[in-house]
Amino acid sequence: MKMKKMSVLGIGPVYVISYLIITILSIYISEKGFLNSGKVHELKGFMVLTGAVCIALGIVLWLNAVVSQKMVKAIKNNKLLTTGVYSIVRNPVYSAFYFVLTGSLLIEANLWLLILPILFWIYMTVLLKLTEEKWLLDTFGEEYIKYCSKVNRVFPWFPKK
């Protein structure tokens, strides 16, 4: 029996493009002054620093997931990645874009925009559960269940024992 292979891009383009467009539009609207009640000038420095750290974390996650782990090769070979960055987060590529775009919103220092990361975390979770996680469960079964029990979906953290 031949296993069907997951797309190298998965549901990623849908998630990333939608989050990117909404992030750009939100920053534009904020810059035009439509959300001034959410601006926090006294926290601007802190929010810019936090945003920069998020962006840097996103870049590091992406590089480790795609380049260091040879993600594309693993997907093409139907291999479940569980080492390296995949040992601290199950979806480092999605996490990377989440952190970069959330960091961009933080730099804007507008509290209204901070609703978006919550909504996009929910959106990402639903998309992953309905698509890639189903495929991975069907393909890898118990191995994937054990992996999920130890490693967070989106936020990098130490693996559970």
JSON list of C-alpha atoms in Angstrom, two decimals:
[
{"chain": "A", "resi": 1, "resn": "MET", "atom": "CA", "xyz": [0.00, 0.00, 0.00]},
{"chain": "A", "resi": 2, "resn": "LYS", "atom": "CA", "xyz": [1.42, 3.35, -1.01]},
{"chain": "A", "resi": 3, "resn": "MET", "atom": "CA", "xyz": [1.19, 6.16, 1.56]},
{"chain": "A", "resi": 4, "resn": "LYS", "atom": "CA", "xyz": [-0.08, 9.47, 0.28]},
{"chain": "A", "resi": 5, "resn": "LYS", "atom": "CA", "xyz": [2.33, 12.31, 0.86]},
{"chain": "A", "resi": 6, "resn": "MET", "atom": "CA", "xyz": [1.60, 15.62, 2.50]},
{"chain": "A", "resi": 7, "resn": "SER", "atom": "CA", "xyz": [2.18, 18.75, 0.47]},
{"chain": "A", "resi": 8, "resn": "VAL", "atom": "CA", "xyz": [5.49, 20.40, 1.29]},
{"chain": "A", "resi": 9, "resn": "LEU", "atom": "CA", "xyz": [3.66, 23.67, 1.94]},
{"chain": "A", "resi": 10, "resn": "GLY", "atom": "CA", "xyz": [0.72, 22.12, 3.77]},
{"chain": "A", "resi": 11, "resn": "ILE", "atom": "CA", "xyz": [-1.92, 24.64, 4.75]},
{"chain": "A", "resi": 12, "resn": "GLY", "atom": "CA", "xyz": [0.86, 27.20, 5.35]},
{"chain": "A", "resi": 13, "resn": "PRO", "atom": "CA", "xyz": [0.19, 29.59, 2.48]},
{"chain": "A", "resi": 14, "resn": "VAL", "atom": "CA", "xyz": [-3.45, 30.00, 3.51]},
{"chain": "A", "resi": 15, "resn": "TYR", "atom": "CA", "xyz": [-2.44, 30.81, 7.08]},
{"chain": "A", "resi": 16, "resn": "VAL", "atom": "CA", "xyz": [0.57, 32.99, 6.34]},
{"chain": "A", "resi": 17, "resn": "ILE", "atom": "CA", "xyz": [-0.97, 35.04, 3.53]},
{"chain": "A", "resi": 18, "resn": "SER", "atom": "CA", "xyz": [-4.15, 35.75, 5.48]},
{"chain": "A", "resi": 19, "resn": "TYR", "atom": "CA", "xyz": [-2.24, 36.74, 8.63]},
{"chain": "A", "resi": 20, "resn": "LEU", "atom": "CA", "xyz": [0.20, 38.83, 6.57]},
{"chain": "A", "resi": 21, "resn": "ILE", "atom": "CA", "xyz": [-2.55, 40.75, 4.76]},
{"chain": "A", "resi": 22, "resn": "ILE", "atom": "CA", "xyz": [-4.47, 41.45, 7.96]},
{"chain": "A", "resi": 23, "resn": "THR", "atom": "CA", "xyz": [-1.27, 42.48, 9.77]},
{"chain": "A", "resi": 24, "resn": "ILE", "atom": "CA", "xyz": [-0.30, 44.92, 7.02]},
{"chain": "A", "resi": 25, "resn": "LEU", "atom": "CA", "xyz": [-3.82, 46.37, 6.84]},
{"chain": "A", "resi": 26, "resn": "SER", "atom": "CA", "xyz": [-4.00, 46.69, 10.62]},
{"chain": "A", "resi": 27, "resn": "ILE", "atom": "CA", "xyz": [-0.68, 48.49, 10.86]},
{"chain": "A", "resi": 28, "resn": "TYR", "atom": "CA", "xyz": [-1.73, 50.78, 8.01]},
{"chain": "A", "resi": 29, "resn": "ILE", "atom": "CA", "xyz": [-5.04, 51.58, 9.73]},
{"chain": "A", "resi": 30, "resn": "SER", "atom": "CA", "xyz": [-3.21, 52.24, 13.00]},
{"chain": "A", "resi": 31, "resn": "GLU", "atom": "CA", "xyz": [-0.67, 54.50, 11.27]},
{"chain": "A", "resi": 32, "resn": "LYS", "atom": "CA", "xyz": [-3.51, 56.47, 9.66]},
{"chain": "A", "resi": 33, "resn": "GLY", "atom": "CA", "xyz": [-4.83, 57.24, 13.15]},
{"chain": "A", "resi": 34, "resn": "PHE", "atom": "CA", "xyz": [-8.03, 55.22, 13.12]},
{"chain": "A", "resi": 35, "resn": "LEU", "atom": "CA", "xyz": [-7.06, 53.26, 16.24]},
{"chain": "A", "resi": 36, "resn": "ASN", "atom": "CA", "xyz": [-5.43, 56.04, 18.26]},
{"chain": "A", "resi": 37, "resn": "SER", "atom": "CA", "xyz": [-7.29, 55.10, 21.44]},
{"chain": "A", "resi": 38, "resn": "GLY", "atom": "CA", "xyz": [-5.14, 51.96, 21.59]},
{"chain": "A", "resi": 39, "resn": "LYS", "atom": "CA", "xyz": [-1.77, 53.69, 21.20]},
{"chain": "A", "resi": 40, "resn": "VAL", "atom": "CA", "xyz": [0.44, 53.33, 24.27]},
{"chain": "A", "resi": 41, "resn": "HIS", "atom": "CA", "xyz": [3.21, 55.88, 23.88]},
{"chain": "A", "resi": 42, "resn": "GLU", "atom": "CA", "xyz": [4.57, 55.26, 27.39]},
{"chain": "A", "resi": 43, "resn": "LEU", "atom": "CA", "xyz": [5.17, 51.58, 26.52]},
{"chain": "A", "resi": 44, "resn": "LYS", "atom": "CA", "xyz": [6.52, 52.18, 23.01]},
{"chain": "A", "resi": 45, "resn": "GLY", "atom": "CA", "xyz": [10.13, 51.31, 23.87]},
{"chain": "A", "resi": 46, "resn": "PHE", "atom": "CA", "xyz": [9.16, 48.11, 25.67]},
{"chain": "A", "resi": 47, "resn": "MET", "atom": "CA", "xyz": [6.80, 47.05, 22.89]},
{"chain": "A", "resi": 48, "resn": "VAL", "atom": "CA", "xyz": [9.37, 47.75, 20.17]},
{"chain": "A", "resi": 49, "resn": "LEU", "atom": "CA", "xyz": [11.97, 45.70, 22.05]},
{"chain": "A", "resi": 50, "resn": "THR", "atom": "CA", "xyz": [9.51, 42.87, 22.66]},
{"chain": "A", "resi": 51, "resn": "GLY", "atom": "CA", "xyz": [8.45, 42.98, 19.00]},
{"chain": "A", "resi": 52, "resn": "ALA", "atom": "CA", "xyz": [12.07, 42.84, 17.85]},
{"chain": "A", "resi": 53, "resn": "VAL", "atom": "CA", "xyz": [12.70, 39.81, 20.10]},
{"chain": "A", "resi": 54, "resn": "CYS", "atom": "CA", "xyz": [9.61, 38.09, 18.65]},
{"chain": "A", "resi": 55, "resn": "ILE", "atom": "CA", "xyz": [10.78, 38.77, 15.10]},
{"chain": "A", "resi": 56, "resn": "ALA", "atom": "CA", "xyz": [14.27, 37.45, 15.89]},
{"chain": "A", "resi": 57, "resn": "LEU", "atom": "CA", "xyz": [12.78, 34.33, 17.52]},
{"chain": "A", "resi": 58, "resn": "GLY", "atom": "CA", "xyz": [10.63, 33.79, 14.43]},
{"chain": "A", "resi": 59, "resn": "ILE", "atom": "CA", "xyz": [13.61, 34.03, 12.11]},
{"chain": "A", "resi": 60, "resn": "VAL", "atom": "CA", "xyz": [15.63, 31.59, 14.25]},
{"chain": "A", "resi": 61, "resn": "LEU", "atom": "CA", "xyz": [12.71, 29.14, 14.35]},
{"chain": "A", "resi": 62, "resn": "TRP", "atom": "CA", "xyz": [12.23, 29.31, 10.59]},
{"chain": "A", "resi": 63, "resn": "LEU", "atom": "CA", "xyz": [15.92, 28.85, 9.82]},
{"chain": "A", "resi": 64, "resn": "ASN", "atom": "CA", "xyz": [16.17, 25.90, 12.20]},
{"chain": "A", "resi": 65, "resn": "ALA", "atom": "CA", "xyz": [13.02, 24.25, 10.87]},
{"chain": "A", "resi": 66, "resn": "VAL", "atom": "CA", "xyz": [13.56, 24.70, 7.17]},
{"chain": "A", "resi": 67, "resn": "VAL", "atom": "CA", "xyz": [17.32, 24.87, 6.69]},
{"chain": "A", "resi": 68, "resn": "SER", "atom": "CA", "xyz": [18.90, 22.98, 9.61]},
{"chain": "A", "resi": 69, "resn": "GLN", "atom": "CA", "xyz": [16.29, 20.24, 9.81]},
{"chain": "A", "resi": 70, "resn": "LYS", "atom": "CA", "xyz": [15.94, 19.82, 6.03]},
{"chain": "A", "resi": 71, "resn": "MET", "atom": "CA", "xyz": [12.15, 19.97, 6.40]},
{"chain": "A", "resi": 72, "resn": "VAL", "atom": "CA", "xyz": [11.34, 19.65, 2.70]},
{"chain": "A", "resi": 73, "resn": "LYS", "atom": "CA", "xyz": [13.41, 16.46, 2.38]},
{"chain": "A", "resi": 74, "resn": "ALA", "atom": "CA", "xyz": [11.73, 14.95, 5.45]},
{"chain": "A", "resi": 75, "resn": "ILE", "atom": "CA", "xyz": [8.25, 15.69, 4.09]},
{"chain": "A", "resi": 76, "resn": "LYS", "atom": "CA", "xyz": [9.11, 14.24, 0.69]},
{"chain": "A", "resi": 77, "resn": "ASN", "atom": "CA", "xyz": [10.41, 11.09, 2.44]},
{"chain": "A", "resi": 78, "resn": "ASN", "atom": "CA", "xyz": [7.35, 10.85, 4.74]},
{"chain": "A", "resi": 79, "resn": "LYS", "atom": "CA", "xyz": [9.54, 11.23, 7.83]},
{"chain": "A", "resi": 80, "resn": "LEU", "atom": "CA", "xyz": [8.17, 12.64, 11.07]},
{"chain": "A", "resi": 81, "resn": "LEU", "atom": "CA", "xyz": [10.61, 15.24, 12.37]},
{"chain": "A", "resi": 82, "resn": "THR", "atom": "CA", "xyz": [10.95, 15.10, 16.15]},
{"chain": "A", "resi": 83, "resn": "THR", "atom": "CA", "xyz": [14.51, 16.26, 16.76]},
{"chain": "A", "resi": 84, "resn": "GLY", "atom": "CA", "xyz": [16.20, 19.66, 16.77]},
{"chain": "A", "resi": 85, "resn": "VAL", "atom": "CA", "xyz": [13.72, 22.52, 16.80]},
{"chain": "A", "resi": 86, "resn": "TYR", "atom": "CA", "xyz": [10.92, 19.97, 16.31]},
{"chain": "A", "resi": 87, "resn": "SER", "atom": "CA", "xyz": [11.68, 18.65, 19.80]},
{"chain": "A", "resi": 88, "resn": "ILE", "atom": "CA", "xyz": [10.52, 21.94, 21.34]},
{"chain": "A", "resi": 89, "resn": "VAL", "atom": "CA", "xyz": [7.64, 22.87, 19.00]},
{"chain": "A", "resi": 90, "resn": "ARG", "atom": "CA", "xyz": [5.61, 20.72, 16.58]},
{"chain": "A", "resi": 91, "resn": "ASN", "atom": "CA", "xyz": [5.03, 23.46, 14.00]},
{"chain": "A", "resi": 92, "resn": "PRO", "atom": "CA", "xyz": [8.10, 25.69, 14.00]},
{"chain": "A", "resi": 93, "resn": "VAL", "atom": "CA", "xyz": [7.41, 27.16, 10.55]},
{"chain": "A", "resi": 94, "resn": "TYR", "atom": "CA", "xyz": [3.91, 28.28, 11.55]},
{"chain": "A", "resi": 95, "resn": "SER", "atom": "CA", "xyz": [5.31, 29.47, 14.86]},
{"chain": "A", "resi": 96, "resn": "ALA", "atom": "CA", "xyz": [7.99, 31.42, 13.04]},
{"chain": "A", "resi": 97, "resn": "PHE", "atom": "CA", "xyz": [5.49, 33.37, 10.97]},
{"chain": "A", "resi": 98, "resn": "TYR", "atom": "CA", "xyz": [3.27, 33.83, 14.04]},
{"chain": "A", "resi": 99, "resn": "PHE", "atom": "CA", "xyz": [6.18, 35.36, 15.99]},
{"chain": "A", "resi": 100, "resn": "VAL", "atom": "CA", "xyz": [7.37, 37.58, 13.12]},
{"chain": "A", "resi": 101, "resn": "LEU", "atom": "CA", "xyz": [3.91, 38.98, 12.42]},
{"chain": "A", "resi": 102, "resn": "THR", "atom": "CA", "xyz": [3.04, 39.33, 16.11]},
{"chain": "A", "resi": 103, "resn": "GLY", "atom": "CA", "xyz": [6.35, 41.14, 16.60]},
{"chain": "A", "resi": 104, "resn": "SER", "atom": "CA", "xyz": [5.41, 43.51, 13.79]},
{"chain": "A", "resi": 105, "resn": "LEU", "atom": "CA", "xyz": [2.12, 44.26, 15.55]},
{"chain": "A", "resi": 106, "resn": "LEU", "atom": "CA", "xyz": [3.89, 44.81, 18.87]},
{"chain": "A", "resi": 107, "resn": "ILE", "atom": "CA", "xyz": [6.23, 47.36, 17.30]},
{"chain": "A", "resi": 108, "resn": "GLU", "atom": "CA", "xyz": [3.17, 49.42, 16.36]},
{"chain": "A", "resi": 109, "resn": "ALA", "atom": "CA", "xyz": [2.49, 49.82, 20.13]},
{"chain": "A", "resi": 110, "resn": "ASN", "atom": "CA", "xyz": [-1.28, 49.75, 19.74]},
{"chain": "A", "resi": 111, "resn": "LEU", "atom": "CA", "xyz": [-3.25, 47.63, 22.18]},
{"chain": "A", "resi": 112, "resn": "TRP", "atom": "CA", "xyz": [-6.11, 47.17, 19.70]},
{"chain": "A", "resi": 113, "resn": "LEU", "atom": "CA", "xyz": [-3.77, 45.28, 17.40]},
{"chain": "A", "resi": 114, "resn": "LEU", "atom": "CA", "xyz": [-2.91, 42.79, 20.14]},
{"chain": "A", "resi": 115, "resn": "ILE", "atom": "CA", "xyz": [-6.31, 41.16, 19.64]},
{"chain": "A", "resi": 116, "resn": "LEU", "atom": "CA", "xyz": [-5.01, 39.80, 16.33]},
{"chain": "A", "resi": 117, "resn": "PRO", "atom": "CA", "xyz": [-2.38, 37.38, 17.71]},
{"chain": "A", "resi": 118, "resn": "ILE", "atom": "CA", "xyz": [-5.08, 35.76, 19.86]},
{"chain": "A", "resi": 119, "resn": "LEU", "atom": "CA", "xyz": [-7.41, 35.41, 16.88]},
{"chain": "A", "resi": 120, "resn": "PHE", "atom": "CA", "xyz": [-4.65, 34.08, 14.66]},
{"chain": "A", "resi": 121, "resn": "TRP", "atom": "CA", "xyz": [-3.53, 31.57, 17.28]},
{"chain": "A", "resi": 122, "resn": "ILE", "atom": "CA", "xyz": [-7.12, 30.24, 17.31]},
{"chain": "A", "resi": 123, "resn": "TYR", "atom": "CA", "xyz": [-7.21, 30.31, 13.48]},
{"chain": "A", "resi": 124, "resn": "MET", "atom": "CA", "xyz": [-3.89, 28.46, 13.25]},
{"chain": "A", "resi": 125, "resn": "THR", "atom": "CA", "xyz": [-4.97, 25.85, 15.79]},
{"chain": "A", "resi": 126, "resn": "VAL", "atom": "CA", "xyz": [-8.22, 25.11, 13.95]},
{"chain": "A", "resi": 127, "resn": "LEU", "atom": "CA", "xyz": [-6.47, 24.96, 10.56]},
{"chain": "A", "resi": 128, "resn": "LEU", "atom": "CA", "xyz": [-3.80, 22.59, 11.84]},
{"chain": "A", "resi": 129, "resn": "LYS", "atom": "CA", "xyz": [-6.27, 20.31, 13.62]},
{"chain": "A", "resi": 130, "resn": "LEU", "atom": "CA", "xyz": [-8.48, 20.05, 10.53]},
{"chain": "A", "resi": 131, "resn": "THR", "atom": "CA", "xyz": [-5.67, 19.48, 8.03]},
{"chain": "A", "resi": 132, "resn": "GLU", "atom": "CA", "xyz": [-2.07, 18.63, 8.79]},
{"chain": "A", "resi": 133, "resn": "GLU", "atom": "CA", "xyz": [-2.62, 17.04, 12.18]},
{"chain": "A", "resi": 134, "resn": "LYS", "atom": "CA", "xyz": [-5.20, 14.67, 10.69]},
{"chain": "A", "resi": 135, "resn": "TRP", "atom": "CA", "xyz": [-2.77, 13.71, 7.94]},
{"chain": "A", "resi": 136, "resn": "LEU", "atom": "CA", "xyz": [0.08, 13.20, 10.41]},
{"chain": "A", "resi": 137, "resn": "LEU", "atom": "CA", "xyz": [-2.10, 11.08, 12.69]},
{"chain": "A", "resi": 138, "resn": "ASP", "atom": "CA", "xyz": [-3.26, 8.93, 9.75]},
{"chain": "A", "resi": 139, "resn": "THR", "atom": "CA", "xyz": [0.31, 8.56, 8.50]},
{"chain": "A", "resi": 140, "resn": "PHE", "atom": "CA", "xyz": [2.28, 8.10, 11.73]},
{"chain": "A", "resi": 141, "resn": "GLY", "atom": "CA", "xyz": [-0.37, 6.90, 14.20]},
{"chain": "A", "resi": 142, "resn": "GLU", "atom": "CA", "xyz": [0.93, 6.10, 17.67]},
{"chain": "A", "resi": 143, "resn": "GLU", "atom": "CA", "xyz": [4.32, 7.72, 16.97]},
{"chain": "A", "resi": 144, "resn": "TYR", "atom": "CA", "xyz": [2.56, 11.03, 16.30]},
{"chain": "A", "resi": 145, "resn": "ILE", "atom": "CA", "xyz": [0.27, 10.67, 19.34]},
{"chain": "A", "resi": 146, "resn": "LYS", "atom": "CA", "xyz": [3.32, 10.20, 21.60]},
{"chain": "A", "resi": 147, "resn": "TYR", "atom": "CA", "xyz": [5.06, 13.15, 19.97]},
{"chain": "A", "resi": 148, "resn": "CYS", "atom": "CA", "xyz": [2.00, 15.39, 20.48]},
{"chain": "A", "resi": 149, "resn": "SER", "atom": "CA", "xyz": [1.84, 14.43, 24.15]},
{"chain": "A", "resi": 150, "resn": "LYS", "atom": "CA", "xyz": [5.38, 15.72, 24.67]},
{"chain": "A", "resi": 151, "resn": "VAL", "atom": "CA", "xyz": [5.69, 18.77, 22.39]},
{"chain": "A", "resi": 152, "resn": "ASN", "atom": "CA", "xyz": [3.59, 21.95, 22.16]},
{"chain": "A", "resi": 153, "resn": "ARG", "atom": "CA", "xyz": [1.80, 22.74, 18.90]},
{"chain": "A", "resi": 154, "resn": "VAL", "atom": "CA", "xyz": [2.82, 26.40, 18.49]},
{"chain": "A", "resi": 155, "resn": "PHE", "atom": "CA", "xyz": [4.82, 27.80, 21.38]},
{"chain": "A", "resi": 156, "resn": "PRO", "atom": "CA", "xyz": [8.37, 26.50, 21.80]},
{"chain": "A", "resi": 157, "resn": "TRP", "atom": "CA", "xyz": [8.90, 24.95, 25.22]},
{"chain": "A", "resi": 158, "resn": "PHE", "atom": "CA", "xyz": [10.83, 22.21, 26.92]},
{"chain": "A", "resi": 159, "resn": "PRO", "atom": "CA", "xyz": [9.47, 18.76, 25.99]},
{"chain": "A", "resi": 160, "resn": "LYS", "atom": "CA", "xyz": [7.25, 17.09, 28.56]},
{"chain": "A", "resi": 161, "resn": "LYS", "atom": "CA", "xyz": [8.60, 13.87, 30.04]}
]
